């Protein structure tokens, strides 16, 4: 199958099979879907040997290809991680099923009874990179919400994903959910992504999860509706009226607790009244945590003892995802808001202040999925929000914004019941 | 300005001005927005002479260009139509403002207070064709919901739209809404559309309204999120258990009451038990209404006295928007559902039956924005649904589906209030 046309037909057949299965899935009861999810969980454990063996081969290949250690870590599976994935499926079973929820119900003067009912999307394509746990999470969340899923993971995890999907499909045997509800694209040509995101009328929704390159590619090329996820150039603004203990604790937490994730901060904005007092202290502490500072002119002038790199325009735009922090002094909250709305990616933004009015202004005027007053940006997360699950964090404004749980994987339809009404 | 680069910069400057204005708009009270809408309405009436004069020039040009009469009708303005547009703005003033509504509010065990708050999108681009009333409707709906709008209408209505926008902007003078909140692209090069729909980060949402060609172009080229509107290949299925009086009345209504609109039916599906009895009668009646029938084999066999064209695969896919109807005999509701899910555009679909179980199956399994039991598909409309306004009918599943009112022009953000929480 080296021919592009053949490859496209092969991908589209998988998408069509998923779509067909979605029509059955949409009519299943919560009990039927939960029984299938539990069977999938059991099957994962039964197939642990072949899954971990396949993962070992992926890891060996990754080491041979000299992948960075961080990526190899993301790829690695062991019994504990597999148990976490199984536990994740059990948690999804426990969550309320949003399908069938009546969102609105009203009667018109002509007697028409109109209901807005929550329904599945249909077939969802998930485009992701090296983490094999996405395979299980996405399948579990999609099936619980009555959606079929087409999985296109990264090439490093091909063998692991293949075995995971095999186990999940085996788990579906003798359940109400057809095996075809989970489709896996076990090919790694870039075109397979393009075929999926151009399959309008078959695929109902595309969710890309991964680095900025992958997400931009999908947005540029997709004609199927996309939910953009994940890129986070997040800011923390320390106001002149900040409680400085909170400011220090939250700065350290938001930058260093897990710098590789999207809700960690990349730029610290500091009110000019704190330049002589608080700023040098926090920079010293950050440096002890191994953080590299890229400072504006004013930051440079007060931090002479700290090894510091002058900040560039590019630094303000960067999602470092690492122990690197841009620092900029601003003259007031308005300048902080303006900077965030200009450079941010509308993910998570926080203000530290004891002044309620200043906080209110920041919360209202900053344009982002999550805006915080006196808390770390690190809380933007489906589990931290109490959703019990997360399929990604949307940074667009259409349909979903912020952490996406089960509800965000559903659409709705209007059901209208009449007694012979015609329009006059 | 013949240079493409210059034209792009000019379009983007308009988009940026709208975006900037949207930041002010987002913070205005309902009273401030309503006052501005009323002032816009007054200004339209004050400027009626120049508006109608400009429209006359558009009409003369359209006649010179030998545009079809239907399109000239859509383009035409007179005092009555202008008053309807003004009345439309008054109606928007009366509607509840969705901005600021708290959709969810919950406290986490760590003390974080999380609110999901409805907010404007920001800057919306409206891409439409010849109807100048869209200019006023879209501006009114966008401003009421705190959004700035960039209007790109069809070239036939250029002079009319130009004067309408001038009057609307004049109306904004000495109100809280900046003039820049309404931007008009008074150029007709196709590229101006492309510049807008590629302006990611500036334009937050694109809504195309018009024919299938325009909508497909926008979907293919846009990297800004799009709400797809309007194309309706709608079906009516007459079940064997139908009340035949209702069946006849609804068939005639759904096809002939206004055939040029998206919620009119294009294909009639008839249960095979009705082939000898009801079908010939209704076809005779339809023919009297001037409807051209394109029938399947079985339809042809029973309708020998009726002038009838054999239906092709293409007819089943067509949105005729005219007095043309495809007719197909099916053996049961399952075949009807399958036909609709294969050929439909997920707009509006109806079943006529007195059998509750068959109706329930149809309503559950047909994949469309609006599914009807014993009523005409012609009711899919923001006003008929009681929304008091409509910016279009979404045929996609993301964010909005079916008639879109004010709520569909908003997004949301999470506002999180803490007391110094960090993530551990």
mmCIF file with all atom_site columns, N, CA and C in Angstrom, chain B residues 90-141:
data_model
loop_
_atom_site.group_PDB
_atom_site.id
_atom_site.type_symbol
_atom_site.label_atom_id
_atom_site.label_alt_id
_atom_site.label_comp_id
_atom_site.label_asym_id
_atom_site.label_entity_id
_atom_site.label_seq_id
_atom_site.pdbx_PDB_ins_code
_atom_site.Cartn_x
_atom_site.Cartn_y
_atom_site.Cartn_z
_atom_site.occupancy
_atom_site.B_iso_or_equiv
_atom_site.pdbx_formal_charge
_atom_site.auth_seq_id
_atom_site.auth_comp_id
_atom_site.auth_asym_id
_atom_site.auth_atom_id
_atom_site.pdbx_PDB_model_num
ATOM 1   N N  . UNK B 1 90  ? -35.107 47.163 17.416 1.00 0.00 ? 90  UNK B N  1
ATOM 2   C CA . UNK B 1 90  ? -35.914 47.363 18.628 1.00 0.00 ? 90  UNK B CA 1
ATOM 3   C C  . UNK B 1 90  ? -36.185 46.033 19.328 1.00 0.00 ? 90  UNK B C  1
ATOM 4   N N  . UNK B 1 91  ? -36.438 44.999 18.521 1.00 0.00 ? 91  UNK B N  1
ATOM 5   C CA . UNK B 1 91  ? -36.679 43.670 19.110 1.00 0.00 ? 91  UNK B CA 1
ATOM 6   C C  . UNK B 1 91  ? -35.430 43.147 19.817 1.00 0.00 ? 91  UNK B C  1
ATOM 7   N N  . UNK B 1 92  ? -34.262 43.409 19.234 1.00 0.00 ? 92  UNK B N  1
ATOM 8   C CA . UNK B 1 92  ? -33.008 42.948 19.864 1.00 0.00 ? 92  UNK B CA 1
ATOM 9   C C  . UNK B 1 92  ? -32.810 43.658 21.207 1.00 0.00 ? 92  UNK B C  1
ATOM 10  N N  . UNK B 1 93  ? -33.186 44.928 21.278 1.00 0.00 ? 93  UNK B N  1
ATOM 11  C CA . UNK B 1 93  ? -33.102 45.673 22.543 1.00 0.00 ? 93  UNK B CA 1
ATOM 12  C C  . UNK B 1 93  ? -33.928 44.977 23.622 1.00 0.00 ? 93  UNK B C  1
ATOM 13  N N  . UNK B 1 94  ? -35.097 44.477 23.243 1.00 0.00 ? 94  UNK B N  1
ATOM 14  C CA . UNK B 1 94  ? -36.004 43.850 24.218 1.00 0.00 ? 94  UNK B CA 1
ATOM 15  C C  . UNK B 1 94  ? -35.492 42.504 24.737 1.00 0.00 ? 94  UNK B C  1
ATOM 16  N N  . UNK B 1 95  ? -34.599 41.849 23.969 1.00 0.00 ? 95  UNK B N  1
ATOM 17  C CA . UNK B 1 95  ? -34.137 40.510 24.359 1.00 0.00 ? 95  UNK B CA 1
ATOM 18  C C  . UNK B 1 95  ? -33.181 40.581 25.552 1.00 0.00 ? 95  UNK B C  1
ATOM 19  N N  . UNK B 1 96  ? -33.202 39.525 26.362 1.00 0.00 ? 96  UNK B N  1
ATOM 20  C CA . UNK B 1 96  ? -32.302 39.443 27.512 1.00 0.00 ? 96  UNK B CA 1
ATOM 21  C C  . UNK B 1 96  ? -30.850 39.384 27.036 1.00 0.00 ? 96  UNK B C  1
ATOM 22  N N  . UNK B 1 97  ? -29.976 40.065 27.771 1.00 0.00 ? 97  UNK B N  1
ATOM 23  C CA . UNK B 1 97  ? -28.538 40.077 27.450 1.00 0.00 ? 97  UNK B CA 1
ATOM 24  C C  . UNK B 1 97  ? -27.901 38.839 28.074 1.00 0.00 ? 97  UNK B C  1
ATOM 25  N N  . UNK B 1 98  ? -27.357 37.931 27.253 1.00 0.00 ? 98  UNK B N  1
ATOM 26  C CA . UNK B 1 98  ? -26.786 36.704 27.836 1.00 0.00 ? 98  UNK B CA 1
ATOM 27  C C  . UNK B 1 98  ? -25.424 36.916 28.504 1.00 0.00 ? 98  UNK B C  1
ATOM 28  N N  . UNK B 1 99  ? -24.742 38.041 28.176 1.00 0.00 ? 99  UNK B N  1
ATOM 29  C CA . UNK B 1 99  ? -23.369 38.250 28.673 1.00 0.00 ? 99  UNK B CA 1
ATOM 30  C C  . UNK B 1 99  ? -23.378 38.413 30.201 1.00 0.00 ? 99  UNK B C  1
ATOM 31  N N  . UNK B 1 100 ? -22.478 37.733 30.864 1.00 0.00 ? 100 UNK B N  1
ATOM 32  C CA . UNK B 1 100 ? -22.356 37.820 32.314 1.00 0.00 ? 100 UNK B CA 1
ATOM 33  C C  . UNK B 1 100 ? -23.123 36.721 33.039 1.00 0.00 ? 100 UNK B C  1
ATOM 34  N N  . UNK B 1 101 ? -23.954 35.989 32.313 1.00 0.00 ? 101 UNK B N  1
ATOM 35  C CA . UNK B 1 101 ? -24.693 34.889 32.929 1.00 0.00 ? 101 UNK B CA 1
ATOM 36  C C  . UNK B 1 101 ? -23.707 33.883 33.524 1.00 0.00 ? 101 UNK B C  1
ATOM 37  N N  . UNK B 1 102 ? -23.999 33.429 34.733 1.00 0.00 ? 102 UNK B N  1
ATOM 38  C CA . UNK B 1 102 ? -23.131 32.426 35.358 1.00 0.00 ? 102 UNK B CA 1
ATOM 39  C C  . UNK B 1 102 ? -23.709 31.051 35.051 1.00 0.00 ? 102 UNK B C  1
ATOM 40  N N  . UNK B 1 103 ? -22.959 30.299 34.227 1.00 0.00 ? 103 UNK B N  1
ATOM 41  C CA . UNK B 1 103 ? -23.449 29.011 33.734 1.00 0.00 ? 103 UNK B CA 1
ATOM 42  C C  . UNK B 1 103 ? -23.268 27.915 34.772 1.00 0.00 ? 103 UNK B C  1
ATOM 43  N N  . UNK B 1 104 ? -22.162 27.978 35.494 1.00 0.00 ? 104 UNK B N  1
ATOM 44  C CA . UNK B 1 104 ? -21.892 27.008 36.555 1.00 0.00 ? 104 UNK B CA 1
ATOM 45  C C  . UNK B 1 104 ? -21.149 27.736 37.670 1.00 0.00 ? 104 UNK B C  1
ATOM 46  N N  . UNK B 1 105 ? -21.321 27.290 38.886 1.00 0.00 ? 105 UNK B N  1
ATOM 47  C CA . UNK B 1 105 ? -20.596 27.865 40.016 1.00 0.00 ? 105 UNK B CA 1
ATOM 48  C C  . UNK B 1 105 ? -20.382 26.757 41.037 1.00 0.00 ? 105 UNK B C  1
ATOM 49  N N  . UNK B 1 106 ? -19.133 26.513 41.373 1.00 0.00 ? 106 UNK B N  1
ATOM 50  C CA . UNK B 1 106 ? -18.878 25.432 42.324 1.00 0.00 ? 106 UNK B CA 1
ATOM 51  C C  . UNK B 1 106 ? -17.604 25.708 43.119 1.00 0.00 ? 106 UNK B C  1
ATOM 52  N N  . UNK B 1 107 ? -17.548 25.127 44.334 1.00 0.00 ? 107 UNK B N  1
ATOM 53  C CA . UNK B 1 107 ? -16.379 25.305 45.205 1.00 0.00 ? 107 UNK B CA 1
ATOM 54  C C  . UNK B 1 107 ? -15.660 23.986 45.305 1.00 0.00 ? 107 UNK B C  1
ATOM 55  N N  . UNK B 1 108 ? -14.341 24.016 45.167 1.00 0.00 ? 108 UNK B N  1
ATOM 56  C CA . UNK B 1 108 ? -13.553 22.800 45.246 1.00 0.00 ? 108 UNK B CA 1
ATOM 57  C C  . UNK B 1 108 ? -13.125 22.538 46.693 1.00 0.00 ? 108 UNK B C  1
ATOM 58  N N  . UNK B 1 109 ? -12.787 21.302 47.031 1.00 0.00 ? 109 UNK B N  1
ATOM 59  C CA . UNK B 1 109 ? -12.359 20.991 48.404 1.00 0.00 ? 109 UNK B CA 1
ATOM 60  C C  . UNK B 1 109 ? -11.202 21.879 48.886 1.00 0.00 ? 109 UNK B C  1
ATOM 61  N N  . UNK B 1 110 ? -10.338 22.333 47.975 1.00 0.00 ? 110 UNK B N  1
ATOM 62  C CA . UNK B 1 110 ? -9.207  23.198 48.383 1.00 0.00 ? 110 UNK B CA 1
ATOM 63  C C  . UNK B 1 110 ? -9.626  24.648 48.560 1.00 0.00 ? 110 UNK B C  1
ATOM 64  N N  . UNK B 1 111 ? -10.911 24.937 48.435 1.00 0.00 ? 111 UNK B N  1
ATOM 65  C CA . UNK B 1 111 ? -11.395 26.297 48.684 1.00 0.00 ? 111 UNK B CA 1
ATOM 66  C C  . UNK B 1 111 ? -11.517 27.158 47.440 1.00 0.00 ? 111 UNK B C  1
ATOM 67  N N  . UNK B 1 112 ? -11.000 26.709 46.299 1.00 0.00 ? 112 UNK B N  1
ATOM 68  C CA . UNK B 1 112 ? -11.116 27.509 45.065 1.00 0.00 ? 112 UNK B CA 1
ATOM 69  C C  . UNK B 1 112 ? -12.591 27.635 44.677 1.00 0.00 ? 112 UNK B C  1
ATOM 70  N N  . UNK B 1 113 ? -13.020 28.874 44.394 1.00 0.00 ? 113 UNK B N  1
ATOM 71  C CA . UNK B 1 113 ? -14.382 29.130 43.943 1.00 0.00 ? 113 UNK B CA 1
ATOM 72  C C  . UNK B 1 113 ? -14.331 29.305 42.420 1.00 0.00 ? 113 UNK B C  1
ATOM 73  N N  . UNK B 1 114 ? -14.984 28.423 41.670 1.00 0.00 ? 114 UNK B N  1
ATOM 74  C CA . UNK B 1 114 ? -14.910 28.436 40.206 1.00 0.00 ? 114 UNK B CA 1
ATOM 75  C C  . UNK B 1 114 ? -16.257 28.820 39.618 1.00 0.00 ? 114 UNK B C  1
ATOM 76  N N  . UNK B 1 115 ? -16.253 29.821 38.766 1.00 0.00 ? 115 UNK B N  1
ATOM 77  C CA . UNK B 1 115 ? -17.467 30.209 38.050 1.00 0.00 ? 115 UNK B CA 1
ATOM 78  C C  . UNK B 1 115 ? -17.226 30.109 36.549 1.00 0.00 ? 115 UNK B C  1
ATOM 79  N N  . UNK B 1 116 ? -18.219 29.578 35.836 1.00 0.00 ? 116 UNK B N  1
ATOM 80  C CA . UNK B 1 116 ? -18.169 29.585 34.374 1.00 0.00 ? 116 UNK B CA 1
ATOM 81  C C  . UNK B 1 116 ? -19.105 30.717 33.925 1.00 0.00 ? 116 UNK B C  1
ATOM 82  N N  . UNK B 1 117 ? -18.529 31.743 33.315 1.00 0.00 ? 117 UNK B N  1
ATOM 83  C CA . UNK B 1 117 ? -19.271 32.964 33.010 1.00 0.00 ? 117 UNK B CA 1
ATOM 84  C C  . UNK B 1 117 ? -19.377 33.148 31.498 1.00 0.00 ? 117 UNK B C  1
ATOM 85  N N  . UNK B 1 118 ? -20.564 33.530 31.040 1.00 0.00 ? 118 UNK B N  1
ATOM 86  C CA . UNK B 1 118 ? -20.759 33.778 29.616 1.00 0.00 ? 118 UNK B CA 1
ATOM 87  C C  . UNK B 1 118 ? -20.097 35.096 29.214 1.00 0.00 ? 118 UNK B C  1
ATOM 88  N N  . UNK B 1 119 ? -19.279 35.069 28.158 1.00 0.00 ? 119 UNK B N  1
ATOM 89  C CA . UNK B 1 119 ? -18.578 36.276 27.677 1.00 0.00 ? 119 UNK B CA 1
ATOM 90  C C  . UNK B 1 119 ? -18.732 36.377 26.159 1.00 0.00 ? 119 UNK B C  1
ATOM 91  N N  . UNK B 1 120 ? -18.525 37.574 25.612 1.00 0.00 ? 120 UNK B N  1
ATOM 92  C CA . UNK B 1 120 ? -18.558 37.703 24.141 1.00 0.00 ? 120 UNK B CA 1
ATOM 93  C C  . UNK B 1 120 ? -17.409 36.915 23.503 1.00 0.00 ? 120 UNK B C  1
ATOM 94  N N  . UNK B 1 121 ? -17.537 36.640 22.190 1.00 0.00 ? 121 UNK B N  1
ATOM 95  C CA . UNK B 1 121 ? -16.436 36.037 21.448 1.00 0.00 ? 121 UNK B CA 1
ATOM 96  C C  . UNK B 1 121 ? -15.290 37.029 21.288 1.00 0.00 ? 121 UNK B C  1
ATOM 97  N N  . UNK B 1 122 ? -15.611 38.282 20.934 1.00 0.00 ? 122 UNK B N  1
ATOM 98  C CA . UNK B 1 122 ? -14.596 39.279 20.617 1.00 0.00 ? 122 UNK B CA 1
ATOM 99  C C  . UNK B 1 122 ? -14.945 39.925 19.297 1.00 0.00 ? 122 UNK B C  1
ATOM 100 N N  . UNK B 1 123 ? -14.220 39.560 18.234 1.00 0.00 ? 123 UNK B N  1
ATOM 101 C CA . UNK B 1 123 ? -14.505 40.095 16.900 1.00 0.00 ? 123 UNK B CA 1
ATOM 102 C C  . UNK B 1 123 ? -15.046 38.975 16.009 1.00 0.00 ? 123 UNK B C  1
ATOM 103 N N  . UNK B 1 124 ? -16.230 39.202 15.442 1.00 0.00 ? 124 UNK B N  1
ATOM 104 C CA . UNK B 1 124 ? -16.866 38.217 14.568 1.00 0.00 ? 124 UNK B CA 1
ATOM 105 C C  . UNK B 1 124 ? -16.834 38.723 13.126 1.00 0.00 ? 124 UNK B C  1
ATOM 106 N N  . UNK B 1 125 ? -16.461 37.872 12.192 1.00 0.00 ? 125 UNK B N  1
ATOM 107 C CA . UNK B 1 125 ? -16.535 38.237 10.767 1.00 0.00 ? 125 UNK B CA 1
ATOM 108 C C  . UNK B 1 125 ? -17.763 37.584 10.154 1.00 0.00 ? 125 UNK B C  1
ATOM 109 N N  . UNK B 1 126 ? -18.572 38.406 9.491  1.00 0.00 ? 126 UNK B N  1
ATOM 110 C CA . UNK B 1 126 ? -19.793 37.914 8.846  1.00 0.00 ? 126 UNK B CA 1
ATOM 111 C C  . UNK B 1 126 ? -19.566 38.002 7.339  1.00 0.00 ? 126 UNK B C  1
ATOM 112 N N  . UNK B 1 127 ? -19.622 36.861 6.664  1.00 0.00 ? 127 UNK B N  1
ATOM 113 C CA . UNK B 1 127 ? -19.402 36.822 5.211  1.00 0.00 ? 127 UNK B CA 1
ATOM 114 C C  . UNK B 1 127 ? -20.744 36.453 4.587  1.00 0.00 ? 127 UNK B C  1
ATOM 115 N N  . UNK B 1 128 ? -21.316 37.355 3.784  1.00 0.00 ? 128 UNK B N  1
ATOM 116 C CA . UNK B 1 128 ? -22.667 37.084 3.285  1.00 0.00 ? 128 UNK B CA 1
ATOM 117 C C  . UNK B 1 128 ? -22.834 37.577 1.870  1.00 0.00 ? 128 UNK B C  1
ATOM 118 N N  . UNK B 1 129 ? -24.087 37.380 1.330  1.00 0.00 ? 129 UNK B N  1
ATOM 119 C CA . UNK B 1 129 ? -24.284 37.685 -0.079 1.00 0.00 ? 129 UNK B CA 1
ATOM 120 C C  . UNK B 1 129 ? -25.160 38.916 -0.275 1.00 0.00 ? 129 UNK B C  1
ATOM 121 N N  . UNK B 1 130 ? -26.222 38.776 -1.030 1.00 0.00 ? 130 UNK B N  1
ATOM 122 C CA . UNK B 1 130 ? -26.841 40.013 -1.521 1.00 0.00 ? 130 UNK B CA 1
ATOM 123 C C  . UNK B 1 130 ? -27.863 40.693 -0.607 1.00 0.00 ? 130 UNK B C  1
ATOM 124 N N  . UNK B 1 131 ? -28.324 40.045 0.465  1.00 0.00 ? 131 UNK B N  1
ATOM 125 C CA . UNK B 1 131 ? -29.378 40.667 1.244  1.00 0.00 ? 131 UNK B CA 1
ATOM 126 C C  . UNK B 1 131 ? -28.870 41.738 2.213  1.00 0.00 ? 131 UNK B C  1
ATOM 127 N N  . UNK B 1 132 ? -29.206 43.017 1.984  1.00 0.00 ? 132 UNK B N  1
ATOM 128 C CA . UNK B 1 132 ? -28.663 44.082 2.833  1.00 0.00 ? 132 UNK B CA 1
ATOM 129 C C  . UNK B 1 132 ? -29.202 44.047 4.265  1.00 0.00 ? 132 UNK B C  1
ATOM 130 N N  . UNK B 1 133 ? -30.339 43.377 4.516  1.00 0.00 ? 133 UNK B N  1
ATOM 131 C CA . UNK B 1 133 ? -30.847 43.336 5.884  1.00 0.00 ? 133 UNK B CA 1
ATOM 132 C C  . UNK B 1 133 ? -29.902 42.586 6.824  1.00 0.00 ? 133 UNK B C  1
ATOM 133 N N  . UNK B 1 134 ? -29.085 41.674 6.248  1.00 0.00 ? 134 UNK B N  1
ATOM 134 C CA . UNK B 1 134 ? -28.116 40.949 7.076  1.00 0.00 ? 134 UNK B CA 1
ATOM 135 C C  . UNK B 1 134 ? -27.146 41.938 7.741  1.00 0.00 ? 134 UNK B C  1
ATOM 136 N N  . UNK B 1 135 ? -26.817 43.027 7.036  1.00 0.00 ? 135 UNK B N  1
ATOM 137 C CA . UNK B 1 135 ? -25.910 44.044 7.566  1.00 0.00 ? 135 UNK B CA 1
ATOM 138 C C  . UNK B 1 135 ? -26.420 44.577 8.901  1.00 0.00 ? 135 UNK B C  1
ATOM 139 N N  . UNK B 1 136 ? -27.693 44.927 8.939  1.00 0.00 ? 136 UNK B N  1
ATOM 140 C CA . UNK B 1 136 ? -28.271 45.526 10.151 1.00 0.00 ? 136 UNK B CA 1
ATOM 141 C C  . UNK B 1 136 ? -28.519 44.460 11.221 1.00 0.00 ? 136 UNK B C  1
ATOM 142 N N  . UNK B 1 137 ? -29.099 43.318 10.828 1.00 0.00 ? 137 UNK B N  1
ATOM 143 C CA . UNK B 1 137 ? -29.357 42.227 11.782 1.00 0.00 ? 137 UNK B CA 1
ATOM 144 C C  . UNK B 1 137 ? -28.071 41.789 12.476 1.00 0.00 ? 137 UNK B C  1
ATOM 145 N N  . UNK B 1 138 ? -27.044 41.532 11.671 1.00 0.00 ? 138 UNK B N  1
ATOM 146 C CA . UNK B 1 138 ? -25.798 40.992 12.218 1.00 0.00 ? 138 UNK B CA 1
ATOM 147 C C  . UNK B 1 138 ? -25.133 42.006 13.144 1.00 0.00 ? 138 UNK B C  1
ATOM 148 N N  . UNK B 1 139 ? -25.154 43.283 12.746 1.00 0.00 ? 139 UNK B N  1
ATOM 149 C CA . UNK B 1 139 ? -24.557 44.319 13.597 1.00 0.00 ? 139 UNK B CA 1
ATOM 150 C C  . UNK B 1 139 ? -25.316 44.408 14.916 1.00 0.00 ? 139 UNK B C  1
ATOM 151 N N  . UNK B 1 140 ? -26.630 44.375 14.843 1.00 0.00 ? 140 UNK B N  1
ATOM 152 C CA . UNK B 1 140 ? -27.444 44.480 16.058 1.00 0.00 ? 140 UNK B CA 1
ATOM 153 C C  . UNK B 1 140 ? -27.207 43.321 17.012 1.00 0.00 ? 140 UNK B C  1
ATOM 154 N N  . UNK B 1 141 ? -27.213 42.098 16.465 1.00 0.00 ? 141 UNK B N  1
ATOM 155 C CA . UNK B 1 141 ? -27.038 40.906 17.297 1.00 0.00 ? 141 UNK B CA 1
ATOM 156 C C  . UNK B 1 141 ? -25.627 40.853 17.886 1.00 0.00 ? 141 UNK B C  1
#
